[in-house]
GROMACS .gro file of C-alpha atoms in nm:
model
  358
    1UNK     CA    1   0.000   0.000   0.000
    2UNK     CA    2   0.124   0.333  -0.056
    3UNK     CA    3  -0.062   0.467   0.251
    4UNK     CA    4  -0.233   0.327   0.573
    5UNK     CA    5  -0.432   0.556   0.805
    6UNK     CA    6  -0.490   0.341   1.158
    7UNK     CA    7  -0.678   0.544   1.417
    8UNK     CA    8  -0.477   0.387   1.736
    9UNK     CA    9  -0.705   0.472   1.999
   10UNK     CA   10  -1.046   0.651   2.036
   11UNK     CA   11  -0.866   0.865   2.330
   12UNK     CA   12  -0.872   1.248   2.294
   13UNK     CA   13  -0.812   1.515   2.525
   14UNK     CA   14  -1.066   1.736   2.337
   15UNK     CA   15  -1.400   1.720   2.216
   16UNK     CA   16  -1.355   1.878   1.940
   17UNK     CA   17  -1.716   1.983   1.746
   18UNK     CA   18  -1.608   1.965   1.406
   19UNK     CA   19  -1.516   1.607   1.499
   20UNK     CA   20  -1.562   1.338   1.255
   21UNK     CA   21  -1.653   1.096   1.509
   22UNK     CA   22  -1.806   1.117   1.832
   23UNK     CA   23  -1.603   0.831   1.955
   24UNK     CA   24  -1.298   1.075   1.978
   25UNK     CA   25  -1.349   1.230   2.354
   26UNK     CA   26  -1.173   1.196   2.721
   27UNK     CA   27  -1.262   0.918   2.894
   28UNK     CA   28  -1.200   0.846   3.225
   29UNK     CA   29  -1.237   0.528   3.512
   30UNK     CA   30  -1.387   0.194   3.311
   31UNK     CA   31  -1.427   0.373   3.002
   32UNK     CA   32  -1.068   0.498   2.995
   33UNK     CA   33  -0.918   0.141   3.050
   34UNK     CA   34  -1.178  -0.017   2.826
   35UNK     CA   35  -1.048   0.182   2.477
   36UNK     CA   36  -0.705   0.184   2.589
   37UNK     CA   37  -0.738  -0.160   2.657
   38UNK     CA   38  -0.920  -0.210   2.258
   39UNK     CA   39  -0.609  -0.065   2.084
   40UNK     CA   40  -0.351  -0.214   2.305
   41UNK     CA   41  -0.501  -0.589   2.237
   42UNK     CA   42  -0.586  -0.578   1.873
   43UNK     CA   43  -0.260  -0.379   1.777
   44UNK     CA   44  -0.050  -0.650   1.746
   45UNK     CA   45  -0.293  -0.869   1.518
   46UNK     CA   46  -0.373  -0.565   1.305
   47UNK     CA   47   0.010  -0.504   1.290
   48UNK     CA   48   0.014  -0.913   1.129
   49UNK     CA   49  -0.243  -0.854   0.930
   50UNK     CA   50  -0.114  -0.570   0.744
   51UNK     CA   51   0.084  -0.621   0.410
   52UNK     CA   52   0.394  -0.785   0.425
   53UNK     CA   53   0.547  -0.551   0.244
   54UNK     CA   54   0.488  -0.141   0.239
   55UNK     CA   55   0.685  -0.092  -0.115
   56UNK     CA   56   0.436   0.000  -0.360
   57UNK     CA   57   0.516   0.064  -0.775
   58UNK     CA   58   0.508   0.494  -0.829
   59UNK     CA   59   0.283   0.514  -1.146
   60UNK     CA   60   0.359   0.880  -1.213
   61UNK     CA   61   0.720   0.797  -1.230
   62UNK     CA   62   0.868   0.882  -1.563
   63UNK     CA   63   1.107   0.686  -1.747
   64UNK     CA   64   1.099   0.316  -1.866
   65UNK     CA   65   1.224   0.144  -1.525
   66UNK     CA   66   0.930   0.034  -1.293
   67UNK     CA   67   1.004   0.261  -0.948
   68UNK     CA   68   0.912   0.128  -0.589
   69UNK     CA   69   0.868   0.372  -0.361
   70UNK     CA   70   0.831   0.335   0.065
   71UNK     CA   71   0.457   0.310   0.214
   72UNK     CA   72   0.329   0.530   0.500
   73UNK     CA   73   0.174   0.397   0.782
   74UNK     CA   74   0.015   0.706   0.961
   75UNK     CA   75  -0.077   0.632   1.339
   76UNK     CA   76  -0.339   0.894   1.418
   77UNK     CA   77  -0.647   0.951   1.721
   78UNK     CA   78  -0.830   1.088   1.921
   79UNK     CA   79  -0.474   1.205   1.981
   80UNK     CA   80  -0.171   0.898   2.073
   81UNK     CA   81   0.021   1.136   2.252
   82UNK     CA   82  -0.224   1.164   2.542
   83UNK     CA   83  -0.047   0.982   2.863
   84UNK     CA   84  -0.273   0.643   2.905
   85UNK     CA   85  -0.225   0.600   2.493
   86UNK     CA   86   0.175   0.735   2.428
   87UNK     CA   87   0.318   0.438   2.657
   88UNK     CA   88   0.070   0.224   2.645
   89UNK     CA   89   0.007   0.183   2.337
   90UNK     CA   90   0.176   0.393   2.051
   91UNK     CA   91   0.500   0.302   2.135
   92UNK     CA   92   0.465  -0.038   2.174
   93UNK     CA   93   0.288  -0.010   1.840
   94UNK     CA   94   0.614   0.190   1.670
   95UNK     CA   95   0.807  -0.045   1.832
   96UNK     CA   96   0.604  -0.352   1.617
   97UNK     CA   97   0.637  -0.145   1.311
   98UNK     CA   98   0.939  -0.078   1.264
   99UNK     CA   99   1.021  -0.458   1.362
  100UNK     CA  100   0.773  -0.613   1.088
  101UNK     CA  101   0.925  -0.378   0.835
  102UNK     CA  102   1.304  -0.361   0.908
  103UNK     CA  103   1.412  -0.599   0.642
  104UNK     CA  104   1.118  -0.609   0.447
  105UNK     CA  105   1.185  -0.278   0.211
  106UNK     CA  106   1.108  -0.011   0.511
  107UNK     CA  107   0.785   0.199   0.589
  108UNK     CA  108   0.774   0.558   0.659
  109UNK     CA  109   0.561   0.615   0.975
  110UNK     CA  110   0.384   0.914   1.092
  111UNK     CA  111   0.256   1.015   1.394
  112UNK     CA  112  -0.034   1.277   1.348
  113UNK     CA  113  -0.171   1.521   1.682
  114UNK     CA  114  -0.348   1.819   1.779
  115UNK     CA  115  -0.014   1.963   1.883
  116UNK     CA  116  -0.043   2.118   2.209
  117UNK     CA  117   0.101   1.752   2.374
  118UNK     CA  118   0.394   1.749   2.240
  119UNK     CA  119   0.691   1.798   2.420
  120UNK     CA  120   1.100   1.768   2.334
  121UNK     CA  121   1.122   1.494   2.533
  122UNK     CA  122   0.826   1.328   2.356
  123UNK     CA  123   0.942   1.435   2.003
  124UNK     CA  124   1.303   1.264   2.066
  125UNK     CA  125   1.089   0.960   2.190
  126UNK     CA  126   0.942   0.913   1.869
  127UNK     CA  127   1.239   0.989   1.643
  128UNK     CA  128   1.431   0.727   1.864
  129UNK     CA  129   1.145   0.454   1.806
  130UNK     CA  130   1.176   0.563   1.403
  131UNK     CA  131   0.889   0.821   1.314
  132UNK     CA  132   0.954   1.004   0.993
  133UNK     CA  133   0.691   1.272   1.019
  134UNK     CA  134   0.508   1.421   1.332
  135UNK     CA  135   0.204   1.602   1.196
  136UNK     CA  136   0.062   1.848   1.413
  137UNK     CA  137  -0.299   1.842   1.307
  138UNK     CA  138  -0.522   2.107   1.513
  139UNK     CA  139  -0.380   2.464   1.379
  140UNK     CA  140  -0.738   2.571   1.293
  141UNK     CA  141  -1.043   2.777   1.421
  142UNK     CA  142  -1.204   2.471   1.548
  143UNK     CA  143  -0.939   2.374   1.845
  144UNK     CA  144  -1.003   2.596   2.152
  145UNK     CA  145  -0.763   2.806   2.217
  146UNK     CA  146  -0.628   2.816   1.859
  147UNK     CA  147  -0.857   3.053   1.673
  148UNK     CA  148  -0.693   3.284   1.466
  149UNK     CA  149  -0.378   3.431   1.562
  150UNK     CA  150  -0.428   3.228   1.897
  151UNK     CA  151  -0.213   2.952   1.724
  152UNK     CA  152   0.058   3.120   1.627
  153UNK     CA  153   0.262   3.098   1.951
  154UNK     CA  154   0.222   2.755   1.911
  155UNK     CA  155   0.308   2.703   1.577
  156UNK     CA  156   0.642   2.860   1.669
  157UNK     CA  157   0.703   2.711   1.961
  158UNK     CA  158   0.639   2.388   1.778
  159UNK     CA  159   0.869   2.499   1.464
  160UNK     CA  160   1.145   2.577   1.682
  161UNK     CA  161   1.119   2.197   1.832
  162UNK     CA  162   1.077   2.055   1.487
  163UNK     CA  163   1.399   2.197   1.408
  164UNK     CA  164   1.629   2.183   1.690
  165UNK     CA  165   1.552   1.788   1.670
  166UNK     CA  166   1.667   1.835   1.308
  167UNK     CA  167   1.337   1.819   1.119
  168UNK     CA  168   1.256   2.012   0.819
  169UNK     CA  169   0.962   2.077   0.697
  170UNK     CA  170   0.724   1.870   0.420
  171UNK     CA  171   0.712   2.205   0.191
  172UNK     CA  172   1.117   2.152   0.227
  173UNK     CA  173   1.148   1.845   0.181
  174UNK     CA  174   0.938   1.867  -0.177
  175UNK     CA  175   1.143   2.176  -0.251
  176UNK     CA  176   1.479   1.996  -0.209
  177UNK     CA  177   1.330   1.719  -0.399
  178UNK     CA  178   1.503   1.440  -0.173
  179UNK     CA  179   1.493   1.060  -0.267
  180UNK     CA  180   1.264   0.851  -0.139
  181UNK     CA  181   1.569   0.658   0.062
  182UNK     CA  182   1.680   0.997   0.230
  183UNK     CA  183   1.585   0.933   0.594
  184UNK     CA  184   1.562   1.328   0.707
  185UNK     CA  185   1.271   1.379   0.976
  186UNK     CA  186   0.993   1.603   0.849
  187UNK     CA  187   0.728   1.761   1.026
  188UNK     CA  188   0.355   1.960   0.927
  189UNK     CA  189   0.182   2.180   1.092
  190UNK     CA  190  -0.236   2.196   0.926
  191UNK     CA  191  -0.614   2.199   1.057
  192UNK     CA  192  -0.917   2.178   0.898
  193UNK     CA  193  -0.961   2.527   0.720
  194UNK     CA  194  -1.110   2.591   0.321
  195UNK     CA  195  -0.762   2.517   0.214
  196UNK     CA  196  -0.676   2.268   0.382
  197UNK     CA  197  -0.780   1.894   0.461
  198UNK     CA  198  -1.162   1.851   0.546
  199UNK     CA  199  -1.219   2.263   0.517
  200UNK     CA  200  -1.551   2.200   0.457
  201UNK     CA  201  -1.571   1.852   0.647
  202UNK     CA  202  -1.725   1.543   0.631
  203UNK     CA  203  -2.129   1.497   0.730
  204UNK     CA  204  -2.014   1.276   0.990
  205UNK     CA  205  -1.978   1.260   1.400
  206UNK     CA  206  -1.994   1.613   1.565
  207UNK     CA  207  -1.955   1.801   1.281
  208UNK     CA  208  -2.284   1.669   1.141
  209UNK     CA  209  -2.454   1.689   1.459
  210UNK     CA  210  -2.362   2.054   1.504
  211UNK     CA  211  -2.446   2.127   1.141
  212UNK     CA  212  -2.108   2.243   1.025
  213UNK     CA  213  -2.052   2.088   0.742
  214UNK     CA  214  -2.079   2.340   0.432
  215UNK     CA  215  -2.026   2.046   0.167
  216UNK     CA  216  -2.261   2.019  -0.120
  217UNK     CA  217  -2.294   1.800  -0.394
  218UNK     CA  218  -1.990   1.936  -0.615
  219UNK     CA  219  -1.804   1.813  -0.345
  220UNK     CA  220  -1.697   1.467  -0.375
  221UNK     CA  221  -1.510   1.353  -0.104
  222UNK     CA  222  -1.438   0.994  -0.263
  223UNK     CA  223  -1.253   1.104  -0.554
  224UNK     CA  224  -0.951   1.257  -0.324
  225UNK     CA  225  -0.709   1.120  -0.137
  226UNK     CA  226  -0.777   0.924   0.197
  227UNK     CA  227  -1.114   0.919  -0.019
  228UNK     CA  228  -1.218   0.595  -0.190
  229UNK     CA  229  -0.999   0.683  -0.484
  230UNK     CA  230  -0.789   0.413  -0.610
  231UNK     CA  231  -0.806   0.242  -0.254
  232UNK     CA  232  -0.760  -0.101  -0.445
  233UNK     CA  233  -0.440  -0.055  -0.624
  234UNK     CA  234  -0.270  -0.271  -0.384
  235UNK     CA  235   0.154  -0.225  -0.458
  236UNK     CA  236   0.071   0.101  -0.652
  237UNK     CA  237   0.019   0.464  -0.602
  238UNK     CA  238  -0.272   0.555  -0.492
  239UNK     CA  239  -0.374   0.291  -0.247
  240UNK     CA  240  -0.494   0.367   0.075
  241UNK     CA  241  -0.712   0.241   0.370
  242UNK     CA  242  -0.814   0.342   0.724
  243UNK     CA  243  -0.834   0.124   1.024
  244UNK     CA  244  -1.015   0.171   1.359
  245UNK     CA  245  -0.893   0.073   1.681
  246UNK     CA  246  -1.116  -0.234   1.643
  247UNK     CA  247  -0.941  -0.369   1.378
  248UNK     CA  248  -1.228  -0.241   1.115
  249UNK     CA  249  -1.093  -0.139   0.779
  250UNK     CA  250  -1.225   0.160   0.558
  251UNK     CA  251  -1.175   0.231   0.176
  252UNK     CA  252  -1.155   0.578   0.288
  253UNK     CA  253  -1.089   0.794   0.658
  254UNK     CA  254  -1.444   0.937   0.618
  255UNK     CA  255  -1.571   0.574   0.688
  256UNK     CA  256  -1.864   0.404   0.490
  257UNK     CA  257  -2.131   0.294   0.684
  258UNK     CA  258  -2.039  -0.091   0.653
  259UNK     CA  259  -1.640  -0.174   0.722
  260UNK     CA  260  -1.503  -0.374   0.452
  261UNK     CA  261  -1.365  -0.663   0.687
  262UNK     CA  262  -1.175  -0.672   1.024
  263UNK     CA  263  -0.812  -0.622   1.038
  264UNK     CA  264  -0.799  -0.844   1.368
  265UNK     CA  265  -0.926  -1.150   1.229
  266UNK     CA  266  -0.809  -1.126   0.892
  267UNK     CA  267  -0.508  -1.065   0.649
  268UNK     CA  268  -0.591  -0.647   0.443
  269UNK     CA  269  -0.500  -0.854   0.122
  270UNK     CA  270  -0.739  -1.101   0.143
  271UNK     CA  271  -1.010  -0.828   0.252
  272UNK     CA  272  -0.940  -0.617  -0.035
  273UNK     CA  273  -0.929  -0.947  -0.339
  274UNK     CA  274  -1.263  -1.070  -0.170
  275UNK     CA  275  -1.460  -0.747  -0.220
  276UNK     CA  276  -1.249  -0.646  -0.485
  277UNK     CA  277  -1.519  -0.765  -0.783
  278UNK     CA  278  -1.857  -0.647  -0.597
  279UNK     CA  279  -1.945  -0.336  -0.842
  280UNK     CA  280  -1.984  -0.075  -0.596
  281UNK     CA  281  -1.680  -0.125  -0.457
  282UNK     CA  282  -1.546  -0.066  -0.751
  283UNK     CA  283  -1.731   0.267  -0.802
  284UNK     CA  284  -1.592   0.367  -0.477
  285UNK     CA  285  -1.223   0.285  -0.595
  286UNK     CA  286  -1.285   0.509  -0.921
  287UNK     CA  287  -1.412   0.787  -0.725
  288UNK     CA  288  -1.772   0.732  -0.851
  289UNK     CA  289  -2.002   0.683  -0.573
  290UNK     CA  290  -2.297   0.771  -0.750
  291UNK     CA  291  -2.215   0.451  -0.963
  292UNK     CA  292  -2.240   0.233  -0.663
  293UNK     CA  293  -2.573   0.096  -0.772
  294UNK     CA  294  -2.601   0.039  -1.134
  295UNK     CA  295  -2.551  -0.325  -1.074
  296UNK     CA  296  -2.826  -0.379  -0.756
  297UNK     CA  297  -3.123  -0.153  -0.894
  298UNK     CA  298  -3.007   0.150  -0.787
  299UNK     CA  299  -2.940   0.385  -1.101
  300UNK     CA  300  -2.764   0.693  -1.097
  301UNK     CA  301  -3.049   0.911  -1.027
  302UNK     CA  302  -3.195   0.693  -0.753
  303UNK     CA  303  -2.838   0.690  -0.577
  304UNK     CA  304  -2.896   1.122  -0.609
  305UNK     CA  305  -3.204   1.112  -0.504
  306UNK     CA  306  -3.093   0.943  -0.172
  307UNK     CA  307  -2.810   1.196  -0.096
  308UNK     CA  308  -3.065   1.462   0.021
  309UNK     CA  309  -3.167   1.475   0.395
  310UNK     CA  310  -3.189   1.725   0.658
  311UNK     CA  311  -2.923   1.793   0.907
  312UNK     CA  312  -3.038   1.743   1.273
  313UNK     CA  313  -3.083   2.096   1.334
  314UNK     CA  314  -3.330   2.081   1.059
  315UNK     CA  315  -3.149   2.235   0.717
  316UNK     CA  316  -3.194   2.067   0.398
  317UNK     CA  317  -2.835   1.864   0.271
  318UNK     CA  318  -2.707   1.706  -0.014
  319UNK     CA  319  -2.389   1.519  -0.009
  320UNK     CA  320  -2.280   1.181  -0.198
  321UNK     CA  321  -2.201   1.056   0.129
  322UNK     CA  322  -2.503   1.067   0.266
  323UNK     CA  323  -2.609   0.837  -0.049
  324UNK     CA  324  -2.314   0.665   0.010
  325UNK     CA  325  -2.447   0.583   0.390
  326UNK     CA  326  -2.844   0.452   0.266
  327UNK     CA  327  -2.655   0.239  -0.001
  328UNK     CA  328  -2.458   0.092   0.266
  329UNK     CA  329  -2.739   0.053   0.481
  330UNK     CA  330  -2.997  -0.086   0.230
  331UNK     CA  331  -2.762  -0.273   0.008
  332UNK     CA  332  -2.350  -0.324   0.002
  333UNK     CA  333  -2.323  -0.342   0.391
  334UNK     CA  334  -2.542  -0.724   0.388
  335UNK     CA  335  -2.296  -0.790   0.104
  336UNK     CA  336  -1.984  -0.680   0.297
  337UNK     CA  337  -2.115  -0.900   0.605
  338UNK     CA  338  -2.201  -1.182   0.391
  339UNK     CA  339  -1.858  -1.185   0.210
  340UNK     CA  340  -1.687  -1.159   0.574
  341UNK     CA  341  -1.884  -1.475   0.722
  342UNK     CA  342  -1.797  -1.632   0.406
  343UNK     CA  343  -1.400  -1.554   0.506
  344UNK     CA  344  -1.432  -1.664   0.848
  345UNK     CA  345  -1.662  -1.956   0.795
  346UNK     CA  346  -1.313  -2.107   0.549
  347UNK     CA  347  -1.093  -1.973   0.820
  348UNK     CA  348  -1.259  -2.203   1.076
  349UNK     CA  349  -1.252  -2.480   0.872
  350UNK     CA  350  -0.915  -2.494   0.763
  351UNK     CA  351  -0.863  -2.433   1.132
  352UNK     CA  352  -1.085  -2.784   1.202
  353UNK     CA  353  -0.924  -2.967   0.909
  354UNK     CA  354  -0.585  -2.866   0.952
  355UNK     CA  355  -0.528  -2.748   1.268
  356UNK     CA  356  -0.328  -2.439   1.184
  357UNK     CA  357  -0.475  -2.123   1.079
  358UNK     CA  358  -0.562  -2.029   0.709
   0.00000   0.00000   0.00000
């Protein structure tokens, strides 16, 4: 794969409400142990179930050689850097990384956060475990205490780490056009504003209940990256999935309604061949949700039709997600769970005949 985004751990210190997910919040007592206890368990079988190899074939390279490039594996929240997820679980997780990879063609790993946790001590932590890229992700209007100039002390104070730790920065590191093998530390520093990321974001999780999001139908989230786009070009460009802490895996980070398969039960590879030929899953890897149905009774004007709703405040909305949810709901997602029995139902009995796991 060229790129992997695994949510580690539902853990945040904020509750953010442009949040994509409402699962993303502090917890505390039970609660607390319960989701730290989620990503700490499945994170090593989600770890063996990813590709065995992050190298993936650079289709945009010119030339007549084939080029391999190295994969990304972005670890992302809630935020890892809070104290019950950083040594609990995200290094641990770095750790298992960097050991599944070492002789297996590399991965570059990033470690995305609101920011404000980060420390020196905690930035030379991660470089020492092998983190390529620290992201700081919450330099926007919707993080409290960063609106508007607010966030520039920050962003200093955070530039001035970056660098004394020998990072440069991702616009850099384009502009000095450095090879894919050079191993210099790079950091960003983004949020969700018009320019930037989910500016206008997703119909999904606090943002939707809040009614922020200003998408409308010209906005097609699926044919971008960390959208559905080219999800499926496993060892190309292009190729990306999201994970939960649960092991569920995503063609995209805005998360259909249905998860494609389980990433603590099963191998991504065989996840992505088995739904690989359903037709709307192929409509999602072109970027063409509104496609999704052509093949189950659902032509391209019924699938628009179904993308209007109200917002819970009570404003009409249009979005191909939304039609992208009722599909889900009404038609792929039985599919999804029917294909997924199918998988475990073999794994079991290879298990029964055999004795050893397929």
């Amino acid at each position: 794969m060229e790129s992997i985004y695994y949510v580690l751990c539902w853990h945040c210190h904020r509750r953010c409400k442009h949040c994509y997910d409402d699962r993303f919040h502090p917890y505390v007592r039970d609660e607390l142990d319960q989701v730290v206890s989620e990503a700490r368990d499945n994170a090593p079988r989600i770890i063996a179930n990813l590709p065995d190899s992050m190298r993936f074939l650079d289709a945009e390279a010119s030339g007549d050689e084939a080029v391999y490039r190295t994969g990304r594996i972005i670890l992302s929240g809630g935020d890892v850097l809070t104290d019950p997820v950083r040594e609990n679980v995200l290094y641990p997780t770095l750790e298992a990384i960097q050991d599944k990879y070492r002789d297996k063609g590399g991965v570059k790993v990033i470690v995305q956060t609101t920011g404000d946790l980060l420390t020196e001590k905690i930035l030379a932590e991660l470089l020492d475990r092998g983190v390529w890229s620290v992201s700081a992700a919450g330099m926007d209007d919707y993080h409290v205490g960063m609106q508007g100039e607010k966030r520039q002390p920050l962003i200093e104070k955070l530039r001035d780490m970056f660098e004394s730790a020998g990072m440069i920065s991702m616009a850099e590191h384009a502009q000095r056009r450095l090879s894919d093998a050079d191993s210099t530390p790079v950091y960003t520093l983004f949020g969700a504003t018009d320019e930037s990321w989910i500016g206008k974001l997703w119909p999904r999780g606090r943002a939707w209940r809040n009614d922020l999001s200003k998408a409308t139908m010209a906005d097609n989230f699926c044919n971008a990256w960390s959208g559905g786009l080219g999800f499926l070009q496993q060892g190309k460009s292009g190729s990306e999935v999201s994970i939960d802490p649960d092991g569920n895996v995503y063609p995209c980070c805005i998360k259909t309604a249905t998860p494609l398969g389980n990433l603590a039960e099963e191998p991504l590879t065989e996840i992505l061949y088995s739904v690989a030929e359903l037709p709307a899953i192929q409509a999602i890897n072109q970027g063409q949700p509104q496609l999704m149905g052509l093949d189950d009774g659902w032509q391209e004007n019924d699938f628009l039709n179904a993308c209007h709703t109200q917002t819970p405040t009570g404003n009409e909305y249009a979005n191909l997600c939304i039609g992208c949810d009722k599909f889900h709901q009404t038609v792929l997602g039985p599919q999804l769970n029917q294909l997924q029995s199918q998988r475990r139902a073999k794994r079991l009995g290879v298990i029964a005949s055999t004795g050893q796991p397929a």
